[in-house]
Structure formats: structure tokens, C-alpha cells
């Protein structure tokens, strides 16, 4: 009986190794079949831990297949299940990898949600991705995900004041992630200036903010936004000259 079990384990390892070869060359359908066979053989040979590992890699292969087909929600579920198995069985490096790819997939789904105008759900997904990245030690990626979460929350806001608040937080996180945030800095400045204009408060500060926003839009080459800010700045400056008391100047 011992020899029989040993032969099952040996065959299971062969199937697993072949599965990994397919997996690493992105032949996921073939990898799935090998991992299925490997899991059964390990289980029959009383190697429950190795059987679970093969099962988790099968789930990862499913996840990558769904990513390619843009079935992001299914992919997230597969990588999440794989992470639970890897973590429970003590395969920590594999668990870290599953969480990392799960976070990447959540980012792709978040991007899709944003394109469809579902900004709050997009923000939630980016925030969750950031939390996953943090568990893997990828703090720069975590910061970038948090930044994008704040950008989406800004997009969902109706008031310029709220938009500016979330954009300023996004800029802080982009800087932590060492990603250029000039465009978002410009939008934050522009939104804050508009909130001051609407409230008829501190027009001098509003003008200063618009000047800064204009400079940053020029820097990133955003022609349409540069022109929009320029026109608003010119109009505001003229109004202040004509009716200074009305604007508290």
C-alpha cells in the first residue's frame, strides 16, 4: 500500500510539474487539466497539502483565463479563492502572488466601471486593490490604487469643493506612488478656484489658483483645459476690476 501511495504521489508531481510548465507559458487550459489530475493523484496518495496547492494553481489558471476574456469579476473570485487555499496551507509566496494578481484584476474592473460612469463602485474596487497591495508589501502600488480611488470619488462629487478635496488627497497618494500627478494637481486647483468663485469668497486666492492651474495644464499639454482656465481667468479678472466690492476685493 505504501508503494502504491508513493507511486500516486510521484505521478502527481509529474502532472503538477507539467501543469506549471503550461501555466508559466500561459497555456492555461492545458495547465488546468494537469492541475486537476495532479490534485486527484496527490489526494489519493494522502498528500492533502500538495493536493490543495494543485487545486489553488488550477484556480489561478482559471483566473488568468477570465482576465484574458475580460471576465474580471470571475477572475477576482478565482484569485481570491486561490489566496485562501495558499494561505491556509502555508504557501506564502504563492498566496502573495495570488493577492497581487487579484489586486491587478480589481484595478482593471475598476477602470471598466469608471468608463461606464459608475465612479463610486470604481472607487471601492481601487480602494480594495490598494488594501491587497499593502498586504503584499507593494506600498507604491497600494498608493497608486488609493490615488485612483480618490480620483473616482472626485468624479462622483457634484460640488467643486468636494471635488477639490478628493483630488488633493489623490495627489498626495500619487506622489507616494512616485507617479506624475500634474494633471490632477491642475484639476484640484481649478476645482478649488471654482468653489471660491461660486461662494464669492477670496477672489484674489481664486485668481492665484487659476494661474497655477493654467501653468500645470500647459505643462501637461492639455490644450482644451488650458484654454478653459485661461478664459475663466480673464473673465474673473475683468469682473473684479469692474465690480471689486461685489467680489470682496
Short mmCIF file of N, CA and C in Angstrom, two decimals, residues 10 107 131 166 189 218:
data_model
loop_
_atom_site.label_atom_id
_atom_site.label_comp_id
_atom_site.label_asym_id
_atom_site.label_seq_id
_atom_site.Cartn_x
_atom_site.Cartn_y
_atom_site.Cartn_z
N UNK A 10 4.26 10.38 -6.81
CA UNK A 10 5.26 10.62 -7.84
C UNK A 10 4.59 11.05 -9.15
N UNK A 107 -8.17 46.35 -10.24
CA UNK A 107 -7.86 47.62 -10.90
C UNK A 107 -8.45 47.67 -12.31
N UNK A 131 -5.66 47.94 -0.60
CA UNK A 131 -5.52 47.16 0.64
C UNK A 131 -4.81 45.84 0.37
N UNK A 166 -11.08 65.66 -2.71
CA UNK A 166 -10.65 64.31 -3.09
C UNK A 166 -9.46 64.33 -4.06
N UNK A 189 -6.67 72.41 -8.33
CA UNK A 189 -6.56 73.86 -8.24
C UNK A 189 -7.75 74.54 -8.93
N UNK A 218 -0.66 73.74 -19.00
CA UNK A 218 0.31 73.99 -20.08
C UNK A 218 1.42 72.94 -20.02
#
